[in-house]
C-alpha atoms as one frame of an Amber mdcrd trajectory, in Angstrom:
protein
 -39.725  -9.946 -49.561 -40.253 -12.029 -46.395 -36.928 -10.901 -45.048 -37.790
  -7.220 -45.700 -41.140  -7.618 -43.929 -39.416  -9.320 -41.045 -36.917  -6.501
 -40.763 -39.637  -3.806 -41.038 -41.609  -5.544 -38.275 -38.587  -5.742 -36.079
 -37.684  -2.062 -36.595 -41.232  -0.845 -36.076 -41.519  -2.676 -32.768 -38.179
  -1.824 -31.257 -38.609   0.433 -28.166 -36.562   3.320 -29.451 -36.554   5.740
 -32.341 -34.933   4.713 -35.621 -34.243   6.619 -38.809 -31.903   6.538 -41.802
 -30.382   9.624 -43.500 -29.069   9.364 -47.026 -25.547  10.635 -47.847 -27.332
  13.807 -49.101 -29.006  14.263 -45.644 -32.473  13.220 -46.794 -34.808  11.093
 -44.706 -34.929   7.494 -45.999 -36.876   5.629 -43.304 -38.060   6.035 -39.700
 -40.385   4.449 -37.171 -43.186   5.621 -34.920 -40.925   5.891 -31.836 -38.791
   8.390 -33.708 -41.827  10.612 -34.381 -43.065  10.285 -30.813 -39.737  11.298
 -29.254 -39.663  14.617 -31.093 -43.448  15.175 -31.245 -43.716  14.784 -35.049
 -47.206  14.010 -36.276 -47.635  11.176 -38.790 -47.958  13.575 -41.727 -45.304
  16.090 -40.569 -42.352  14.153 -41.941 -42.002  12.302 -45.223 -39.486  10.316
 -47.244 -36.947  12.617 -48.922 -37.381  15.415 -46.345 -34.111  17.238 -45.717
 -32.317  17.104 -42.391 -32.384  20.879 -42.186 -36.190  20.870 -42.519 -36.495
  18.256 -39.764 -34.232  20.275 -37.459 -36.330  23.427 -38.009 -39.528  21.439
 -37.314 -38.025  19.872 -34.157 -37.032  23.302 -32.871 -40.516  24.713 -33.387
 -41.930  21.778 -31.380 -39.740  22.661 -28.360 -36.774  20.381 -28.988 -33.124
  21.423 -28.607 -34.121  24.398 -26.460 -31.446  26.966 -25.867 -29.711  26.147
 -29.172 -30.188  27.906 -32.484 -31.512  25.458 -35.159 -28.935  26.661 -37.723
 -26.143  26.075 -35.151 -27.560  22.647 -34.256 -27.763  21.688 -37.931 -24.188
  22.760 -38.623 -22.805  20.830 -35.607 -24.896  17.708 -36.278 -24.060  17.477
 -39.985 -20.410  17.989 -39.112 -20.564  15.037 -36.738 -22.248  12.871 -39.381
 -19.740  13.772 -42.062 -16.885  13.097 -39.670 -18.222   9.626 -38.932 -18.134
   7.715 -42.211 -15.573   5.103 -41.242 -18.028   2.554 -39.923 -17.706   3.478
 -36.233 -20.699   4.017 -33.950 -20.867   7.586 -32.605 -23.129   8.710 -29.767
 -24.454  12.097 -28.606 -27.134  13.407 -26.266 -29.920  15.877 -27.052 -32.326
  17.849 -24.869 -35.889  17.539 -26.198 -39.309  18.751 -25.228 -40.584  18.026
 -21.747 -37.097  18.212 -20.215 -36.211  14.778 -21.549 -32.757  13.605 -22.619
 -32.339  11.625 -25.831 -29.254   9.626 -26.723 -28.663   9.173 -30.424 -26.238
   6.719 -31.998 -25.328   6.834 -35.676 -23.294   4.621 -37.945 -22.522   5.100
 -41.631 -23.197   2.495 -44.313 -22.188   3.023 -47.925 -25.404   1.357 -49.053
 -27.813   3.216 -46.749 -26.187   6.362 -45.373 -26.399   7.157 -41.662 -28.419
   4.732 -39.574 -29.495   6.554 -36.402 -31.146   5.315 -33.221 -32.821   7.631
 -30.732 -33.306   6.548 -27.120 -34.915   8.413 -24.190 -32.378   7.949 -21.385
 -33.886  10.392 -18.863 -34.954   7.755 -16.374 -31.763   5.799 -16.998 -29.652
   8.723 -15.837 -31.726   9.049 -12.652 -31.891   5.370 -11.654 -29.155   2.798
 -11.991 -31.527  -0.147 -11.914 -33.569   1.227 -14.778 -30.323   2.010 -16.584
 -29.246  -1.611 -16.405 -32.582  -2.806 -17.741 -32.463  -0.248 -20.526 -28.931
  -1.268 -21.453 -29.985  -4.894 -21.780 -32.919  -3.974 -23.983 -30.780  -1.600
 -26.018 -28.214  -4.335 -26.550 -30.943  -6.708 -27.764 -32.349  -4.215 -30.218
 -28.913  -3.064 -31.353 -28.144  -6.678 -32.234 -31.115  -6.690 -34.647 -30.102
  -3.416 -36.175 -26.474  -4.450 -36.438 -27.554  -7.719 -38.014 -29.314  -5.675
 -40.682 -26.145  -3.730 -41.422 -23.751  -6.555 -40.416 -21.690  -4.239 -38.287
 -21.095  -5.961 -34.962 -18.082  -7.846 -33.685 -20.167 -10.502 -31.945 -21.400
 -13.551 -33.688 -25.037 -13.006 -34.635 -27.656 -15.381 -35.887 -31.306 -14.561
 -36.726 -33.796 -17.428 -37.044 -37.456 -17.291 -38.101 -40.366 -18.854 -36.215
 -39.827 -22.200 -38.033 -36.213 -22.427 -36.920 -34.731 -21.511 -40.300 -31.662
 -19.304 -40.643 -32.483 -15.766 -41.811 -29.075 -14.184 -41.538 -25.799 -14.626
 -39.690 -22.567 -12.735 -39.742 -18.903 -13.629 -40.245 -17.935 -13.623 -36.505
 -20.643 -16.229 -35.881 -19.221 -18.480 -38.574 -15.690 -17.953 -37.327 -16.455
 -18.702 -33.654 -17.957 -22.086 -34.492 -15.876 -22.787 -37.610 -19.103 -23.421
 -39.539 -18.837 -24.673 -43.139 -20.393 -22.532 -45.870 -23.195 -25.126 -46.333
 -24.557 -24.187 -42.890 -24.441 -20.450 -43.493 -27.089 -20.298 -46.220 -30.465
 -18.710 -45.425 -33.064 -21.430 -44.756 -30.622 -23.794 -43.017 -32.439 -25.679
 -40.277 -31.479 -25.088 -36.656 -31.121 -28.845 -36.068 -28.416 -29.070 -38.740
 -26.394 -26.323 -37.070 -26.894 -27.818 -33.602 -25.815 -31.260 -34.801 -22.607
 -29.770 -36.185 -21.941 -27.909 -32.923 -22.513 -31.094 -30.947 -19.993 -32.907
 -33.144 -17.524 -30.068 -32.500 -17.788 -30.742 -28.777 -20.375 -28.249 -27.494
 -23.256 -29.708 -25.514 -25.247 -29.355 -22.334 -24.444 -32.926 -21.399 -25.974
 -36.103 -22.730 -26.623 -37.277 -26.291 -27.034 -35.341 -29.542 -30.843 -35.612
 -29.308 -30.820 -34.473 -25.694 -28.688 -31.491 -26.660 -31.123 -30.485 -29.424
 -34.120 -30.971 -27.090 -32.431 -28.720 -24.505 -31.793 -26.025 -27.118 -35.381
 -26.232 -28.371 -36.639 -25.926 -24.809 -34.771 -22.628 -24.438 -36.390 -21.372
 -27.639 -39.905 -22.530 -26.726 -39.804 -20.725 -23.358 -39.651 -17.490 -25.349
 -37.584 -15.827 -22.668 -34.324 -14.024 -22.801 -31.600 -16.463 -21.855 -27.863
 -16.507 -21.382 -25.703 -19.626 -21.418 -21.976 -20.323 -21.168 -20.464 -23.130
 -23.262 -17.002 -24.657 -23.435 -15.787 -25.451 -26.950 -12.297 -26.731 -27.728
 -10.731 -24.986 -24.774 -12.604 -21.730 -25.386 -15.477 -20.169 -23.432 -18.462
 -19.040 -25.538 -21.305 -16.915 -24.165 -24.572 -17.274 -26.054 -27.538 -14.940
 -25.514 -31.029 -15.791 -26.766 -33.347 -12.880 -27.733 -36.903 -13.929 -28.718
 -38.876 -11.792 -31.211 -42.607 -11.178 -31.231 -43.179 -13.118 -34.466 -41.794
 -16.322 -32.944 -38.316 -15.975 -34.357 -35.250 -15.084 -32.356 -31.835 -13.529
 -32.503 -28.894 -15.118 -30.773 -25.520 -13.538 -30.135 -22.315 -15.455 -29.591
 -19.144 -14.123 -28.016 -15.785 -15.704 -27.245 -15.212 -14.628 -23.648 -12.205
 -16.819 -22.980  -9.878 -13.864 -22.420 -12.512 -12.017 -20.435 -12.958 -14.986
 -18.122  -9.194 -15.253 -17.687  -9.043 -11.553 -16.821 -11.898 -11.929 -14.366
 -10.128 -14.857 -12.734  -6.963 -12.752 -12.529  -8.873  -9.870 -10.969 -10.396
 -12.231  -8.390  -6.910 -13.559  -7.685  -5.409 -10.081  -7.300  -8.191  -9.087
  -4.912  -6.890 -11.735  -2.500  -3.201 -11.826  -3.353  -0.267  -9.446  -3.127
   0.723  -8.074  -6.539   4.476  -8.088  -5.839   4.914 -11.539  -4.289   1.685
 -13.309  -5.357   1.256 -14.403  -1.736  -2.186 -14.240  -0.138  -2.931 -10.745
   1.158  -4.506  -9.621   4.438  -8.062 -10.301   3.222  -7.283 -13.880   2.246
  -5.224 -14.469   5.393  -7.999 -13.304   7.700 -10.539 -15.457   5.861  -8.265
 -18.487   6.272  -7.920 -17.589   9.932 -11.702 -17.481  10.300 -11.955 -20.975
   8.834  -9.568 -22.163  11.558 -11.769 -20.919  14.432 -13.997 -23.978  14.459
 -11.023 -26.302  14.945  -9.632 -24.081  17.696 -12.987 -24.242  19.493 -12.645
 -28.056  19.474  -9.223 -27.808  21.059  -7.109 -28.177  17.954  -3.865 -26.200
  17.998  -2.743 -23.610  15.470  -0.081 -20.921  15.497  -0.061 -17.402  14.071
   3.366 -15.956  13.358   3.708 -12.229  12.619   6.966 -11.523  10.783   8.648
  -8.144  10.303  11.789  -7.617   8.244  14.523  -5.892  10.253  16.398  -2.955
   8.682  14.225  -3.058   5.545  13.432   0.648   5.732  17.158   1.480   5.673
  17.582  -0.667   2.554  14.627   1.037   0.878  15.821   4.522   1.782  19.473
   4.035   0.810  19.322   1.642  -2.146  15.961   2.620  -3.638  12.533   1.056
  -4.006  13.580  -1.226  -6.888  16.092  -2.969  -4.609  13.521  -2.889  -1.807
  10.988  -4.688  -4.010  13.548  -7.328  -4.900  14.329  -7.808  -1.188  10.633
  -8.359  -0.523  10.403 -10.931  -3.331  13.487 -12.831  -2.174  12.313 -12.683
   1.443   8.874 -14.053   0.480  10.519 -16.915  -1.404  12.647 -17.763   1.621
   9.657 -17.596   3.929   7.726 -19.867   1.587  10.523 -22.378   1.867   9.971
 -22.654   5.611   6.278 -23.530   5.353   4.302 -26.737   5.068   1.618 -27.538
   2.505  -1.167 -26.912   5.031   0.205 -23.543   6.182  -0.887 -20.128   4.896
   1.818 -17.496   4.293   0.613 -13.961   3.523   2.100 -10.562   2.927   0.154
  -8.048   4.994   1.816  -5.006   3.458   5.192  -3.298   3.393   7.703  -5.561
   5.085   5.135  -7.375   7.222   4.197 -11.024   6.705   2.011 -13.491   8.562
   2.073 -17.277   8.746  -0.810 -19.475   9.846   0.398 -22.917  10.903  -2.372
 -25.483  11.064  -2.449 -27.954  12.615   0.434 -28.147  15.111   1.141 -30.570
  17.935   2.863 -28.119  20.282   4.295 -24.630  20.593   7.694 -26.142  19.808
   6.567 -26.633  16.184   6.064 -22.879  15.840   9.371 -22.152  17.555  11.239
 -24.393  15.113   9.682 -22.605  12.137  10.366 -19.201  13.655  14.010 -20.176
  14.129  14.222 -21.347  10.488  12.649 -18.055   9.353  15.200 -15.960  11.263
  18.131 -17.953   9.917  16.787 -17.957   6.360  16.071 -14.204   6.200  19.346
 -13.399   7.948  21.427 -14.917   5.152  22.865 -12.241   2.797  20.983 -11.469
  -0.413  22.708 -10.702  -3.700  20.752  -8.021  -5.531  22.021  -6.080  -8.519
  25.626  -6.987  -7.854  25.571  -5.861  -4.233  25.105  -7.734  -0.974  22.099
  -6.821   1.129  21.672  -8.013   4.721  18.430  -7.772   6.677  16.879  -9.817
   9.451  13.511 -10.939  10.714  11.633 -10.575  14.007   8.775 -12.982  14.742
   5.871 -12.802  17.158   3.963 -16.015  17.920   0.456 -16.592  19.295  -0.754
 -20.154  19.884  -4.444 -21.027  19.720  -6.591 -21.881  21.525  -4.488 -20.863
  24.543  -3.820 -17.337  23.273  -7.238 -16.987  21.696  -9.850 -18.775  19.646
 -11.112 -15.883  17.536  -9.144 -14.375  14.674  -8.991 -10.895  16.180  -7.493
 -12.136  19.433  -4.834 -14.318  17.839  -3.797 -11.653  15.333  -3.603  -9.002
  18.041  -1.592 -11.233  20.348   0.840 -12.246  17.591   1.362  -8.556  16.838
   2.041  -7.835  20.518   4.579 -10.675  20.637   6.230  -9.265  17.498   6.583
  -5.884  19.133   8.260  -7.530  22.127  10.654  -9.420  19.821  11.596  -6.180
  18.061  12.104  -4.330  21.336  14.427  -7.076  22.570  16.946  -6.464  19.843
  15.311  -7.838  16.656  16.295 -10.965  14.708  14.612 -13.078  17.356  11.195
 -14.527  18.117   8.899 -14.181  21.090   5.752 -15.972  22.218   2.750 -13.995
  23.413   2.573 -13.582  27.163  -0.225 -12.284  29.365   0.430  -8.659  30.229
   1.897  -7.660  26.863  -1.231  -5.694  26.087  -0.780  -3.638  29.237   2.832
  -3.017  28.252   1.747  -1.845  24.824  -0.851   0.487  26.313   1.821   1.930
  28.572   4.113   2.409  25.590   1.356   4.131  23.606   0.648   6.390  26.590
   4.319   7.356  26.788   4.466   7.970  23.055   1.366  10.163  23.119   2.696
  12.198  26.051   6.145  12.458  24.482   4.692  14.053  21.364   3.481  16.987
  23.492   6.357  17.079  25.992   8.194  19.959  24.287   5.026  21.953  23.748
   4.055  21.517  27.425   7.605  22.288  28.598   7.790  19.033  30.525  11.414
  18.315  29.604  14.291  19.555  31.747  18.012  18.995  32.022  20.059  17.804
  34.977  23.834  18.102  34.978  26.389  15.719  36.454  29.943  17.079  36.863
  33.037  15.153  35.763  36.074  15.660  37.969  39.417  16.049  36.232  41.854
  14.045  38.386  44.917  15.945  37.254  43.269  19.339  37.616  41.340  18.294
  40.768  38.346  20.303  39.596  35.283  20.024  37.368  36.465  19.871  33.769
  33.244  18.752  32.069  29.525  18.440  32.862  27.218  15.877  31.260  23.687
  17.026  30.365  21.093  14.442  31.386  17.506  14.579  30.134  14.523  14.258
  32.507  10.795  14.197  31.724   8.164  15.236  34.261   4.839  13.854  33.096
   1.514  13.436  34.932   3.000  13.879  38.383   6.020  11.645  38.019   9.472
  11.771  36.518   9.779   9.168  33.750  13.172   7.548  33.416  15.068   8.055
  30.160  15.381   4.269  30.025  11.596   4.194  29.447  11.099   7.021  26.984
  14.366   7.367  24.986  13.911   4.041  23.070  10.351   5.103  22.180  11.556
   8.537  21.116  14.149   6.879  18.845  11.646   4.451  17.306   9.152   7.202
  16.530  11.712   9.745  15.381  10.727  12.182  18.148  14.316  12.043  19.369
  15.306  14.411  16.546  13.274  17.321  17.892  13.990  16.397  21.512  17.715
  16.053  20.782  17.777  19.478  19.183  16.159  20.981  22.275  18.667  19.222
  24.561  21.631  20.450  22.509  20.479  24.051  22.431  19.471  24.078  26.116
  22.765  22.486  27.226  24.835  24.996  25.251  22.840  27.946  26.618  23.304
  26.674  30.172  27.035  26.066  29.646  27.385  29.692  28.588  26.628  30.727
  32.203  29.424  28.608  33.702  32.763  30.059  34.689  35.989  29.210  32.910
  36.334  26.731  30.098  34.227  23.911  31.546  32.933  21.686  28.745  29.367
  20.406  28.368  28.768  16.833  27.195  25.607  15.951  25.233  24.516  12.489
  24.188  23.582  12.011  20.515  21.255   9.282  19.268  22.086   7.422  16.041
  18.704   8.595  14.755  19.887  12.227  14.927  22.645  11.425  12.440  19.942
  10.696   9.857  18.935  14.356  10.074  19.854  16.209   6.929  21.828  18.940
   8.655  23.241  17.786  11.983  26.310  19.941  11.349  24.116  22.989  10.811
  22.262  22.287  14.062  25.506  22.071  16.076  26.811  25.310  14.534  23.485
  27.041  15.255  23.386  25.879  18.885  26.965  27.051  19.513  26.304  30.376
  17.800  23.132  31.031  19.834  24.939  30.249  23.089  28.062  32.125  22.032
  30.415  29.434  23.217  33.348  27.995  21.255  33.091  24.527  19.699  35.913
  23.342  22.001  33.517  23.520  24.963  31.134  20.981  23.449  31.523  17.250
  23.743  29.218  14.932  21.828  28.863  11.413  23.243  27.991   8.554  20.898
  27.744   4.778  21.295  29.200   2.205  18.946  25.715   1.430  17.551  26.093
   4.633  15.507  29.081   3.227  13.642  27.458  -0.170  13.314  25.057   1.221
  10.720  26.089   3.293   7.691  29.664   3.431   8.930  31.154   5.572   6.112
  28.368   8.154   6.171  28.423   8.616   9.927  32.218   8.665  10.061  32.232
  11.619   7.651  29.824  13.542   9.879  31.996  12.800  12.924  35.112  14.005
  11.113  33.308  17.191  10.058  32.208  17.847  13.658  35.723  17.259  14.957
  37.108  19.597  12.320  34.881  22.326  13.836  36.599  21.802  17.195  33.865
  19.715  18.820  35.180  16.874  20.960  33.810  13.364  20.236  33.499  10.808
  23.025  32.657   7.093  22.872  30.149   6.320  25.620  29.643   2.917  27.335
  32.982   1.633  26.046  33.490  -2.071  26.581  29.836  -3.145  26.448  29.818
  -3.759  22.684  31.492  -6.468  20.679  33.437  -4.275  18.316  34.497  -1.179
  20.277  38.181  -1.755  19.590  37.645  -1.798  15.828  35.872   1.554  16.026
  38.809   3.099  17.888  40.830   2.357  14.764  38.264   3.864  12.418  37.866
   7.203  14.224  40.239   9.199  16.489  37.948   9.755  19.495  38.895  12.466
  21.995  37.601  10.520  24.964  36.653   7.015  26.027  33.984   6.661  28.755
  34.372   3.346  30.615  30.944   1.861  31.306  29.803   1.874  34.937  29.207
  -1.903  34.812  32.986  -2.454  35.162  33.162  -0.141  38.160  30.579  -2.079
  40.150  32.887  -5.037  40.852  36.160  -3.182  40.563  37.301  -3.802  44.152
  36.258  -7.453  44.258  36.928  -8.873  40.781  40.319  -9.100  39.247  38.991
  -9.232  35.686  37.226  -5.866  36.117  40.468  -4.370  37.388  42.315  -5.824
  34.385  39.755  -4.396  31.971  39.915  -0.935  33.562  43.709  -0.995  33.444
  43.731  -2.131  29.810  41.204   0.450  28.641  42.953   3.338  30.399  46.286
   2.189  28.968  44.741   1.877  25.522  43.378   5.409  25.738  46.761   6.796
  26.802  48.535   5.029  23.945  46.015   6.397  21.443  46.117   9.908  22.858
  42.562   9.727  24.166  41.421  10.829  27.605  39.433   8.341  29.730  36.477
   8.856  32.033  35.495   6.260  34.626  31.715   6.261  35.122  29.901   5.118
  38.249  32.600   5.934  40.820  30.857   5.708  44.194  33.552   4.849  46.750
  36.935   6.249  47.749  38.493   2.858  47.045  37.193   2.890  43.453  38.491
   6.432  43.036  41.973   5.536  44.207  42.140   2.503  41.926  41.193   4.406
  38.752  43.432   7.306  39.751  46.326   4.874  40.182  45.708   3.476  36.682
  45.835   6.962  35.162  42.185   7.782  34.393  41.682  11.351  33.189  38.250
  11.979  34.747  35.763  10.366  37.087  32.018  10.661  37.141  29.742   9.337
  39.862  27.883   9.869  43.097  31.107   9.926  45.142  31.811  13.338  43.715
  28.325  14.568  42.741  24.927  13.258  41.709  23.126  14.933  38.780  22.272
  18.515  39.779  19.694  21.038  38.770  21.089  24.015  36.818  20.995  26.360
  39.849  22.714  23.866  42.165  25.350  23.161  39.543  25.978  26.871  39.069
  26.529  27.279  42.824  28.974  24.350  42.786  30.939  25.700  39.848  31.106
  29.245  41.178  32.154  28.021  44.633  34.849  25.933  43.013  35.974  28.915
  40.952  36.185  31.131  44.038  38.120  28.453  45.911  40.544  28.106  42.991
  41.088  31.878  42.950  41.766  31.958  46.715  44.273  29.138  46.434  45.919
  30.887  43.531  46.284  34.137  45.497  47.714  32.323  48.496  50.202  30.543
  46.287  51.295  33.819  44.782
């Protein structure tokens, strides 16, 4: 009887509506909050009243507006009948006064449907109120669930004298309580003593533990405590009741805590490599600022993997991920215990070295990084080779604040990459200005075609046997903001950004159109960047340019450097063979400056070899230059390839290359690069002169 009164008191005082419907949809019990929510007077509803009658009454009082009561009844009973498996089902209802009620029902074989009704109008509007309501709802739901023993948490209800009223099976299981401590009337002290013996305490002796627990109860305030018990984490919540008793809930949150720890870890670590991420790295950098201000030295190394994008694009992201993991492991092997290695994203890493004695310490590590990353990787049965470029900033000299050091390390990395990659570079004053200049060039280059700032110059090549112009090389110029920018400045940037593809297409089409105006069969030579070979349809572009200009493929020469064959050799060789099959002539430019030119002459039958101008500079004074010129020209003759000597500026140079059998010469001795009109005049004059000589000879 006491337990029933206690439960009635608890249900009558809970701050939400409560009712129970029998399996035959008749009203079994309810509380005052239930009547108030729907506007029922005390004598309007009664025990045994049917659900249909209550729905009709609620509708007349202005509830469930906009919905027919018969329709509402059919839907609601359907939901109740569908929920007899012991699960808690929720729904929302619109009631009088524009309020929103949330109902939750659960089915019990002994009782029927136990339904709670909660006004959640203010909760929807305000998050803070929602949180408070949720807490209160959880407290009251615990009492209701204790009555029907339908919660997964451990639950224990005690009366005002500290005697057990009821507890559920999860509570007994969490604490491994013996059956003797689960009987109603068991004293709190007996349970607490057992828990203390099991290893759960707030510190101190058994008596001190019991005093602490009693103090929580006597404060008559909601409380939450975390306990460790046999390697598990238990969260206990204390819910006081108005009659002096209380309900406590107990939950094993070990896995939850582990997940939370994992989430905190992931927020500051890279998911692929488990290295610290940018957030963690910058925080560690910030902690170093105080030492830098005192004059202590630290180094920031920015690391970028060379050729990683090519690996990702050709071998797939799975291989790319494995490369990143192996690279991170190798980088980790170069660090000290006090260093911080982080993955910033993609193929970018950063290393904070603290403390260091000198810049030489950072240089040694950078050298180890380059050698370690440069070693071949075995992934999925294939060998993958990449490299690493490193930029180094040393504090406090290069900066004391995090932003300055990070920026300067990034600038140094850019310099290392621009100097050929697989190297390291220290930050130097002035790098920022260089970067700004580069960005200015890049920004202007993106609009150069649209603004028609690009133009072509043409330098003739003299055929020594024919004694006339046999070919003309198209040379790109860019007029921007009142000055002509050298290709040496903007071509590397165009290649890095991919702008060279669109620019290269314009050059090819413009050169072919111009060549169509020349007399005779004079060829036009166009330089191709390795980046253009990555275009999906380079062959289609060449065919289109020739078709638009209406010139045969035999009048087009495409000049490439050996760097094209250095990467993706087989793929690029196929494209070259396809171009040559069309009739296009292929020329190797800057021959002799690379380390493997001879091997490429074996791999592809070039039509022409262009001897780099650097050998011509000392031709008359250095015997080795003469020997190289002679050997290259002889090599070309033996392989059936014509040879062009670039940079011929004196009569003496001309006679020497002529004597060795060069096919063509190119240089200022014969002609500098010319504008299209000047070139046309030269070619037409030469054509007229040739015709006159021919007539005289005949």
